Amino acid sequence: MRPGCTPWPEEFAERYRAAGYWTGETLGAFLRDRARRFADRTAVVSAGERWTYAELDERADRLATGLARRLDLGPGDPVVVQLPNTPEVFEVVFALFRIGALPVYALPAHRSAEVGHLAAATGARALVTAAGGGFDHVGMALRVAAAADGPRPHVVDAAPGAADAPREGVRPLADLRSDTVDPTVFAAPDPGDAAFFQLSGGTTGLPKLIPRTHDDYLYSVRASADICELTPDTVYLSALPVVHNFPMSSPGFLGVMHAGGSVVLAPDPSPATCLGLIEAERVTLASVVPPVAMLWLDAVDGGAESGRDLSSLHTLQVGGARFAPEAARRVAPVLGCRLQQVFGMAEGLVNYTRPEDDDATVTGTQGRPISPDDEIRVVRPDGAEAAPGEPGELLTRGPYTIRGYYDAPAHNARAFTEDGFYRTGDVVRTTPTGHLVVEGRVKDQINRGGEKIAPDEVEDHLLAHPGVHDAAVVAMPDPYLGERACAYVIPRDGAEDLTRPAVLRFLRGRGLASYKIPDRVEVVPAFPATGVGKVSRRDLRAAIADAAARPAGRA
Ligand code: OOB
């Protein structure tokens, strides 16, 4: 395995192979096989474009050839991929898989702080992004590349018009598509090795990198496709950025491709865009985060989209954050489809409610694990096993849950138990049927409608402001997003100009993803303290929950 990755102990690896979970298939071979079986079926639909499986496969081959020949990319090379929901995202990632290079997935919302970290932490050899969308991702990639310690990574612009207006130091993707295919550039990576990196939501400091292997990931993909009963007739709408774990593999576009179905990419999650696509493309399955589900429900339930024909939609998947049971109960009557709750994490474990579950289970639980070999422990704060039905922290290990973050031994020692269980930081209880109900969390993280914020990452940026003496970022309840972030700051003596707008401007200037910019800033003279003199986050949370209940403007 790549240095910095933590392998599964051999006895587990053997067991997972013997059980048929780890089959030795690689992501590059995966598409080749689907292209043979489903050649003329539609693989991808996006912004008026339609690619069959054979076309996607050929595009991946041609781009793989160009990436290898013209950029000298090859086995083991990390490449940051920050692309919106356009078909090029598939062309790029499958081309990378073919040459054995490793996509490092960045969300479109990530800014230089995150992308720079991803590039530096992996030693990325290229950054693939796309112009357009209201933010200069290409300019940001150029700045990140210029700041790289080692050899300067290539910057590739995948936007369709990139070749028409060439930019200094940028390779348009179109220039990298070779006319001919050179099979000698194709690699045969070890299926037990890392195939790509995902970013963790993070609880402390900089976001951690999650290495997923071909074996482990494709197992979760195949099993998810089975659980979700996907077929070649499945038409899947991804309303979220497809490089997130949920729309990638739960069952996501990979699950749909496993089954030979079609993937429809929504450019944005709005009801007008997505419900229009569901109607026009006869979408059968869609996945969203809770705030988006609520928007769709309101738009259909007497709102602007009430006239849509959504009769093709069979299942709406909701996950990423807590979906209130009241909202969950509206899905079937309002949208006329089944609800499936998905409780997953980029580190591995994914839980689904099942098609055969009764309504109370579907609306009231977050599902049960994919695999019979997903080991679940629910523990009390002292580490003792909780009684059945008693809430506790969820620990897990299994055939597709990582054994360690990339190159993070100190953090791994805390995030995993000695015997390899991942400490999820989620508080759950189990039902007699083995379903999990998410009750809360013990990890210091803010879940802003599915987008995760590590408070101390933002605090570190705040503390870099010369006028900030101390900072604490806490969650405040929000009826729409579930939670938003509030930053409490104590100004340094004499820093009278430490105003809310100044703090927000400063954070934006630090290149932080927009969802991490606090929704509210409170400038205070001191923090409440706990008995031992630590900052009492609980008191801060209570204070802001109280204040949020009263009308107040965003800073
Ligand atoms: C998904 O992945 P991540 O890595 O962005 O976030 C994982 C965390 C979980 O540990 C949990 O705290 C929270 O997000 N979460 C949920 C949830 N689904 C995720 N909390 C309550 N209810 C749910 N249904 O978010 C993710 C990955 C794959 C599939 C689905 C979601």
XYZ file of C-alpha atoms and ligand atoms in Angstrom:
586
model
C 0.000 0.000 0.000
C 1.053 3.580 -0.632
C 3.190 4.907 2.242
C 1.018 6.917 4.626
C -1.974 4.590 4.150
C -3.005 2.110 6.833
C -3.683 -1.385 5.477
C -6.285 -3.746 6.891
C -4.612 -6.507 8.898
C -4.004 -9.513 6.623
C -6.508 -11.744 8.429
C -9.271 -9.186 7.700
C -8.157 -8.735 4.089
C -8.285 -12.512 3.624
C -11.705 -12.701 5.160
C -13.069 -9.909 2.952
C -11.657 -11.598 -0.131
C -12.994 -14.998 0.855
C -16.446 -13.485 1.438
C -16.400 -12.147 -2.119
C -16.352 -8.484 -1.067
C -12.934 -7.651 -2.424
C -12.854 -8.955 -5.947
C -9.690 -7.406 -7.350
C -11.567 -5.202 -9.813
C -10.113 -1.700 -10.314
C -12.030 1.466 -11.111
C -10.373 1.688 -14.522
C -11.426 -1.854 -15.401
C -14.878 -1.210 -13.958
C -15.762 1.290 -16.689
C -14.225 -0.898 -19.408
C -16.418 -3.789 -18.355
C -19.587 -1.655 -18.187
C -18.784 -0.180 -21.611
C -18.682 -3.705 -23.064
C -21.939 -4.712 -21.468
C -23.928 -1.512 -21.851
C -22.158 0.068 -24.847
C -25.049 1.928 -26.429
C -26.958 2.768 -23.297
C -26.837 6.313 -21.978
C -24.297 6.698 -19.196
C -24.382 10.451 -18.629
C -26.843 13.266 -19.288
C -25.799 16.814 -18.569
C -26.568 20.255 -19.973
C -27.868 18.899 -23.270
C -25.061 16.366 -23.655
C -25.630 12.635 -23.671
C -22.778 10.157 -23.585
C -23.203 6.442 -24.013
C -21.062 4.013 -22.040
C -18.972 3.346 -25.151
C -18.437 7.073 -25.664
C -17.437 7.687 -22.059
C -15.041 4.763 -22.250
C -13.443 6.064 -25.429
C -13.154 9.570 -24.031
C -11.463 8.162 -20.929
C -8.979 6.299 -23.150
C -8.162 9.338 -25.263
C -7.750 11.627 -22.287
C -5.719 8.987 -20.442
C -3.376 8.919 -23.429
C -3.062 12.706 -23.440
C -2.552 12.997 -19.696
C 0.198 10.401 -19.825
C 1.902 11.637 -23.000
C 1.482 15.387 -22.661
C 1.562 15.901 -18.899
C 3.635 12.861 -18.064
C 1.112 11.698 -15.477
C 1.165 8.081 -14.462
C 0.794 5.465 -11.745
C 0.564 6.836 -8.225
C 0.369 10.507 -9.244
C -2.176 12.480 -7.199
C -4.292 14.951 -9.188
C -6.659 17.412 -7.517
C -10.032 17.334 -9.273
C -12.306 20.282 -8.552
C -15.101 20.167 -11.075
C -18.755 21.117 -11.134
C -21.488 18.706 -12.221
C -20.539 18.469 -15.893
C -19.817 15.279 -17.889
C -16.095 16.113 -17.999
C -15.864 15.113 -14.358
C -16.416 11.487 -15.412
C -14.075 11.727 -18.389
C -11.341 13.101 -16.107
C -11.660 10.699 -13.195
C -11.899 7.585 -15.375
C -8.920 8.769 -17.445
C -6.958 9.157 -14.206
C -8.012 5.689 -13.017
C -6.880 4.241 -16.342
C -3.338 5.529 -15.971
C -3.228 4.651 -12.299
C -3.228 8.296 -11.178
C -5.214 9.191 -8.049
C -7.995 11.776 -8.080
C -7.964 13.976 -4.983
C -11.534 15.208 -4.762
C -12.219 18.841 -3.902
C -15.737 20.239 -3.692
C -16.573 23.199 -5.948
C -17.125 25.246 -2.765
C -13.561 24.715 -1.607
C -11.234 27.670 -1.794
C -7.482 28.124 -1.689
C -7.178 27.112 1.976
C -8.638 23.671 1.252
C -7.341 23.159 -2.294
C -3.872 24.320 -1.272
C -3.923 21.881 1.615
C -5.052 19.006 -0.619
C -2.357 19.771 -3.165
C 0.378 20.093 -0.568
C -0.645 17.109 1.549
C -0.707 14.755 -1.439
C 2.084 16.327 -3.505
C -0.396 16.787 -6.364
C 1.077 16.769 -9.870
C -1.865 18.532 -11.475
C -5.001 20.489 -10.623
C -8.000 19.935 -12.884
C -10.679 22.567 -12.554
C -13.085 24.525 -14.755
C -13.704 28.179 -15.455
C -17.199 29.555 -14.953
C -19.758 29.309 -12.200
C -19.252 32.744 -10.697
C -15.859 32.122 -9.128
C -12.430 32.035 -10.745
C -11.478 28.440 -9.928
C -8.770 28.512 -12.585
C -7.146 31.621 -11.108
C -7.241 30.001 -7.699
C -5.649 26.811 -9.079
C -2.897 28.925 -10.627
C -2.208 30.574 -7.263
C -2.189 27.207 -5.493
C 0.156 25.767 -8.134
C 2.503 28.757 -7.846
C 2.688 28.289 -4.082
C 3.582 24.582 -4.305
C 6.771 23.576 -2.529
C 8.013 21.030 -5.015
C 7.635 20.936 -8.801
C 4.826 23.180 -9.962
C 1.641 21.159 -10.638
C -0.030 21.506 -14.039
C -3.278 23.461 -14.144
C -5.947 22.063 -16.461
C -9.163 23.873 -17.399
C -11.953 21.438 -18.252
C -14.491 24.101 -19.244
C -15.704 23.491 -22.820
C -14.615 26.980 -23.972
C -11.161 26.873 -22.387
C -9.282 26.376 -25.654
C -10.915 29.480 -27.222
C -9.478 31.879 -24.658
C -6.153 30.352 -23.630
C -4.772 31.522 -20.315
C -1.104 31.683 -19.457
C 0.028 28.578 -17.596
C -3.255 26.715 -18.153
C -3.803 23.589 -20.282
C -7.291 23.371 -21.758
C -8.652 19.851 -21.357
C -9.457 19.781 -25.067
C -5.706 19.973 -25.830
C -5.098 16.873 -23.769
C -7.569 14.666 -25.606
C -5.403 12.558 -27.828
C -6.763 11.598 -31.269
C -5.322 8.152 -30.921
C -5.333 5.770 -28.007
C -2.068 4.402 -26.683
C -2.822 1.310 -24.591
C 0.737 1.256 -23.253
C -0.179 4.134 -20.913
C -2.855 2.054 -19.202
C -1.844 0.930 -15.750
C -2.877 -2.080 -13.731
C -2.894 -0.679 -10.203
C -3.000 -2.966 -7.192
C -6.729 -3.209 -6.332
C -5.773 -3.257 -2.661
C -4.062 0.099 -2.926
C -5.514 3.620 -2.651
C -7.513 4.585 -5.750
C -8.316 8.177 -4.733
C -8.519 10.566 -1.818
C -11.540 12.196 -0.304
C -11.610 14.986 2.192
C -13.028 14.326 5.646
C -15.496 16.766 7.172
C -12.893 17.152 9.865
C -13.120 17.688 13.564
C -9.714 19.116 14.348
C -7.396 21.365 12.427
C -6.965 20.904 8.716
C -9.266 18.455 6.940
C -7.895 14.917 6.828
C -7.409 12.897 3.673
C -9.259 9.645 3.273
C -7.580 7.053 1.039
C -10.075 4.560 -0.422
C -8.953 1.437 -2.221
C -10.394 -0.039 -5.434
C -11.348 -3.196 -3.530
C -13.084 -1.536 -0.616
C -14.850 1.147 -2.612
C -16.163 -1.084 -5.374
C -17.523 -3.467 -2.769
C -19.563 -0.659 -1.242
C -20.694 0.333 -4.750
C -21.873 -3.148 -5.782
C -23.573 -3.806 -2.476
C -25.260 -0.379 -2.542
C -26.547 -0.961 -6.065
C -28.075 -4.256 -4.897
C -29.638 -2.752 -1.782
C -31.100 0.116 -3.790
C -32.351 -2.354 -6.443
C -30.714 -0.512 -9.340
C -31.198 -1.819 -12.885
C -30.271 -0.665 -16.406
C -33.545 1.285 -16.298
C -32.448 3.379 -13.316
C -32.202 7.072 -14.133
C -30.335 8.764 -11.302
C -30.281 12.496 -10.610
C -27.361 13.892 -8.674
C -28.376 17.221 -7.195
C -25.197 17.375 -5.085
C -21.648 17.811 -6.376
C -20.862 14.304 -7.683
C -17.405 14.217 -6.159
C -18.923 13.863 -2.672
C -19.061 10.329 -1.317
C -22.873 10.233 -1.197
C -23.551 10.891 -4.922
C -20.417 8.972 -5.872
C -21.070 5.644 -4.226
C -24.181 5.506 -2.062
C -25.162 4.119 -4.578
C -24.359 7.263 -6.531
C -23.061 7.437 -10.053
C -20.789 4.434 -9.586
C -23.670 2.294 -8.343
C -25.767 3.386 -11.308
C -22.927 2.629 -13.717
C -22.463 -0.733 -12.043
C -26.063 -1.501 -13.000
C -25.874 0.077 -16.477
C -28.309 2.911 -15.692
C -28.093 6.609 -16.571
C -26.710 9.473 -14.506
C -28.293 12.904 -14.859
C -26.183 15.746 -13.497
C -28.021 18.715 -12.031
C -26.044 21.956 -12.222
C -27.670 23.147 -8.994
C -30.031 21.626 -6.421
C -32.883 24.128 -6.830
C -36.437 22.780 -7.185
C -36.879 24.441 -10.586
C -33.744 22.843 -12.017
C -34.061 19.428 -10.414
C -37.799 18.877 -10.583
C -37.640 20.002 -14.208
C -34.938 17.414 -14.883
C -36.869 14.696 -13.069
C -39.848 15.389 -15.305
C -37.886 15.742 -18.555
C -35.509 12.794 -18.069
C -37.978 10.492 -16.295
C -35.660 10.252 -13.302
C -36.303 7.268 -11.007
C -33.850 7.961 -8.163
C -32.459 11.186 -6.705
C -30.209 11.947 -3.740
C -30.242 15.115 -1.685
C -29.311 16.607 1.689
C -32.167 17.502 4.085
C -32.386 21.256 3.305
C -32.736 20.471 -0.397
C -35.411 17.857 0.320
C -37.324 20.462 2.294
C -37.101 22.978 -0.553
C -38.410 20.394 -3.017
C -41.233 19.450 -0.666
C -42.344 23.061 -0.269
C -42.024 23.758 -3.993
C -44.276 20.815 -4.870
C -46.653 21.132 -1.917
C -48.635 24.107 -3.241
C -45.497 25.950 -4.411
C -44.093 26.964 -7.785
C -43.415 23.396 -8.934
C -46.749 21.845 -7.992
C -47.686 21.126 -11.601
C -44.703 18.887 -12.341
C -45.149 15.304 -13.428
C -42.896 13.458 -10.996
C -44.503 10.068 -11.587
C -41.218 8.480 -12.723
C -39.544 9.209 -9.376
C -39.467 5.993 -7.397
C -37.119 6.873 -4.531
C -35.739 10.017 -2.939
C -32.602 9.432 -0.911
C -31.916 11.881 1.902
C -28.689 11.887 3.893
C -25.669 13.808 5.074
C -27.393 15.355 8.054
C -30.354 14.714 10.316
C -33.656 14.608 8.434
C -36.434 15.575 10.821
C -39.117 12.853 11.062
C -41.838 15.447 10.340
C -40.188 16.283 7.018
C -39.476 12.599 6.345
C -43.175 11.804 6.666
C -44.047 14.364 3.963
C -41.908 12.760 1.249
C -44.261 9.958 0.173
C -47.512 11.962 0.137
C -46.039 15.116 -1.425
C -43.577 13.707 -3.965
C -45.377 10.421 -4.551
C -42.204 8.382 -4.061
C -40.447 6.258 -1.458
C -38.029 7.837 0.983
C -34.681 6.200 1.654
C -32.576 7.566 4.505
C -28.831 7.352 4.081
C -26.444 7.774 6.979
C -22.915 7.529 5.699
C -19.446 8.935 5.983
C -16.545 9.382 3.601
C -14.478 7.218 5.972
C -16.602 4.243 4.967
C -19.694 2.956 6.772
C -22.972 3.630 4.985
C -26.424 2.766 6.316
C -29.613 2.626 4.269
C -33.234 2.122 5.093
C -34.322 -0.737 2.861
C -37.058 -0.922 0.235
C -38.763 -3.596 2.358
C -38.738 -1.511 5.581
C -42.089 -0.345 6.956
C -42.964 3.358 6.935
C -42.116 3.956 10.586
C -38.624 2.537 10.050
C -38.066 4.586 6.898
C -39.144 7.858 8.496
C -37.802 7.212 11.971
C -34.385 5.596 11.492
C -31.252 6.274 9.479
C -31.030 2.739 8.149
C -28.783 -0.224 8.763
C -25.288 -1.026 7.508
C -24.544 -2.215 3.984
C -22.579 -5.292 4.948
C -23.094 -8.251 7.272
C -19.420 -7.700 8.089
C -19.846 -4.082 9.151
C -19.060 -4.296 12.837
C -21.011 -1.834 14.955
C -20.275 -0.927 18.556
C -22.233 1.634 20.547
C -20.238 2.764 23.565
C -20.626 4.916 26.637
C -18.198 7.767 27.341
C -16.041 5.379 29.412
C -15.799 2.973 26.472
C -18.136 0.359 27.939
C -20.728 -1.208 25.642
C -24.089 0.614 25.814
C -27.184 -1.445 26.644
C -29.409 -2.330 23.651
C -31.322 0.801 22.664
C -29.189 3.089 24.836
C -27.553 5.968 22.939
C -23.771 6.000 22.714
C -20.935 6.763 20.375
C -20.876 4.679 17.208
C -17.618 2.835 16.539
C -17.261 0.793 13.394
C -14.922 -1.307 11.320
C -15.548 -3.365 8.248
C -14.700 -4.190 4.641
C -15.008 -0.623 3.337
C -14.197 1.524 6.387
C -10.676 2.947 6.436
C -8.192 1.929 9.110
C -6.484 5.329 9.100
C -6.387 8.772 7.516
C -3.564 9.476 5.098
C -0.273 10.355 6.689
C -1.788 11.289 10.062
C -0.409 8.934 12.738
C -1.076 11.208 15.711
C -4.651 11.899 14.657
C -5.214 8.227 13.817
C -4.238 7.226 17.330
C -7.249 9.193 18.579
C -9.692 8.598 15.718
C -9.328 4.783 15.758
C -9.327 2.274 18.583
C -6.357 -0.017 18.983
C -8.271 -2.824 17.338
C -9.115 -0.699 14.313
C -12.591 0.662 14.989
C -13.228 4.141 13.587
C -14.662 6.506 16.190
C -17.415 8.172 14.152
C -18.184 10.850 16.755
C -21.886 10.212 16.049
C -24.220 9.315 18.882
C -26.647 6.605 17.842
C -28.979 4.053 19.290
C -29.853 0.757 17.704
C -33.343 -0.613 17.239
C -34.202 -4.314 17.685
C -34.083 -4.692 13.874
C -30.491 -3.438 13.791
C -31.368 -0.025 12.387
C -29.514 3.010 13.690
C -31.073 6.244 14.889
C -28.697 9.207 14.940
C -29.291 11.032 18.204
C -26.520 13.617 18.096
C -22.764 13.662 18.170
C -19.810 13.899 20.482
C -17.414 15.197 17.850
C -16.703 18.873 17.695
C -18.168 19.488 14.279
C -20.876 21.676 12.815
C -23.184 20.038 10.278
C -24.488 22.868 8.130
C -27.142 21.112 6.068
C -24.735 18.282 5.238
C -21.643 20.472 4.866
C -19.234 19.798 7.689
C -17.250 22.454 9.545
C -14.443 21.785 12.023
C -14.725 24.659 14.534
C -11.042 24.796 15.320
C -10.086 25.071 11.659
C -12.125 28.296 11.490
C -10.879 29.404 14.930
C -7.290 29.062 13.725
C -8.051 31.415 10.857
C -9.766 33.862 13.207
C -6.791 33.835 15.561
C -4.579 34.900 12.674
C -6.399 38.262 12.674
C -4.227 40.819 14.485
C -7.237 42.249 16.303
C -8.522 38.907 17.623
C -7.506 37.873 21.111
C -9.529 34.660 21.219
C -12.161 32.901 19.139
C -14.697 30.105 19.573
C -16.936 28.787 16.813
C -20.102 26.957 17.800
C -23.229 25.563 16.151
C -26.494 27.442 16.341
C -29.794 25.784 15.504
C -31.380 26.650 12.186
C -34.788 25.519 10.962
C -33.595 25.141 7.380
C -29.985 23.941 7.535
C -30.237 22.178 10.893
C -27.217 24.096 12.108
C -25.280 27.191 11.180
C -21.978 28.457 12.545
C -21.548 31.308 14.976
C -18.134 32.770 15.737
C -17.568 34.393 19.093
C -14.522 36.641 19.127
C -12.800 38.597 21.886
C -10.982 41.646 20.493
C -7.467 42.500 21.565
C -7.144 45.615 23.710
C -7.466 48.624 21.467
C -8.896 46.685 18.502
C -12.068 48.758 18.368
C -12.307 48.248 14.624
C -12.927 44.513 15.004
C -16.392 44.651 13.499
C -18.423 41.745 12.104
C -17.945 42.791 8.460
C -14.200 43.129 9.043
C -14.003 39.635 10.518
C -15.950 38.131 7.618
C -13.859 39.979 5.040
C -10.738 38.707 6.724
C -11.918 35.091 6.638
C -12.881 35.309 2.975
C -9.469 36.744 2.262
C -7.920 33.672 3.887
C -9.418 31.541 1.114
C -11.828 29.555 3.231
C -14.719 27.636 1.613
C -17.806 29.822 1.742
C -19.812 27.354 3.827
C -17.176 27.648 6.566
C -17.563 31.428 6.812
C -19.559 31.900 10.046
C -23.175 32.865 9.541
C -22.980 35.054 12.584
C -20.195 36.851 14.436
C -20.534 37.987 18.026
C -17.871 40.309 19.401
C -17.737 39.783 23.189
C -15.465 40.899 26.029
C -14.993 37.384 27.474
C -16.110 33.754 27.124
C -18.052 31.846 29.742
C -15.766 29.329 31.439
C -16.268 25.790 32.645
C -15.466 24.766 36.200
C -11.855 24.089 35.211
C -11.522 27.347 33.334
C -11.909 26.068 29.764
C -14.146 27.891 27.293
C -17.653 26.598 27.865
C -18.841 25.826 24.363
C -22.036 24.518 25.844
C -22.821 27.949 27.351
C -21.905 29.661 24.089
C -24.180 27.287 22.155
C -27.008 27.899 24.604
C -26.524 31.677 24.402
C -26.576 31.748 20.634
C -29.514 29.342 20.416
C -31.369 31.749 22.647
C -30.294 34.781 20.625
C -31.064 33.022 17.329
C -34.624 32.474 18.484
C -34.962 36.269 18.483
C -34.813 38.227 15.243
C -31.246 39.233 14.392
C -29.487 40.110 11.182
C -26.602 38.306 9.625
C -23.424 40.204 10.237
C -21.783 11.978 4.368
O -20.428 11.917 4.514
P -19.514 13.001 5.238
O -18.177 12.398 5.323
O -19.674 14.325 4.570
O -20.111 13.221 6.701
C -20.270 12.153 7.604
C -21.041 12.621 8.824
C -21.481 11.500 9.730
O -20.452 11.067 10.597
C -22.632 12.165 10.459
O -22.148 13.023 11.450
C -23.280 13.001 9.388
O -22.258 13.256 8.427
N -24.399 12.318 8.717
C -25.657 12.219 9.207
C -26.403 11.514 8.227
N -25.574 11.220 7.198
C -24.359 11.720 7.517
N -26.208 12.626 10.362
C -27.517 12.351 10.552
N -28.296 11.687 9.661
C -27.788 11.253 8.493
N -28.556 10.588 7.609
O -22.447 12.876 4.843
C -22.399 10.849 3.605
C -21.602 9.913 2.975
C -22.185 8.872 2.260
C -23.569 8.785 2.198
C -24.362 9.727 2.822
C -23.777 10.765 3.540
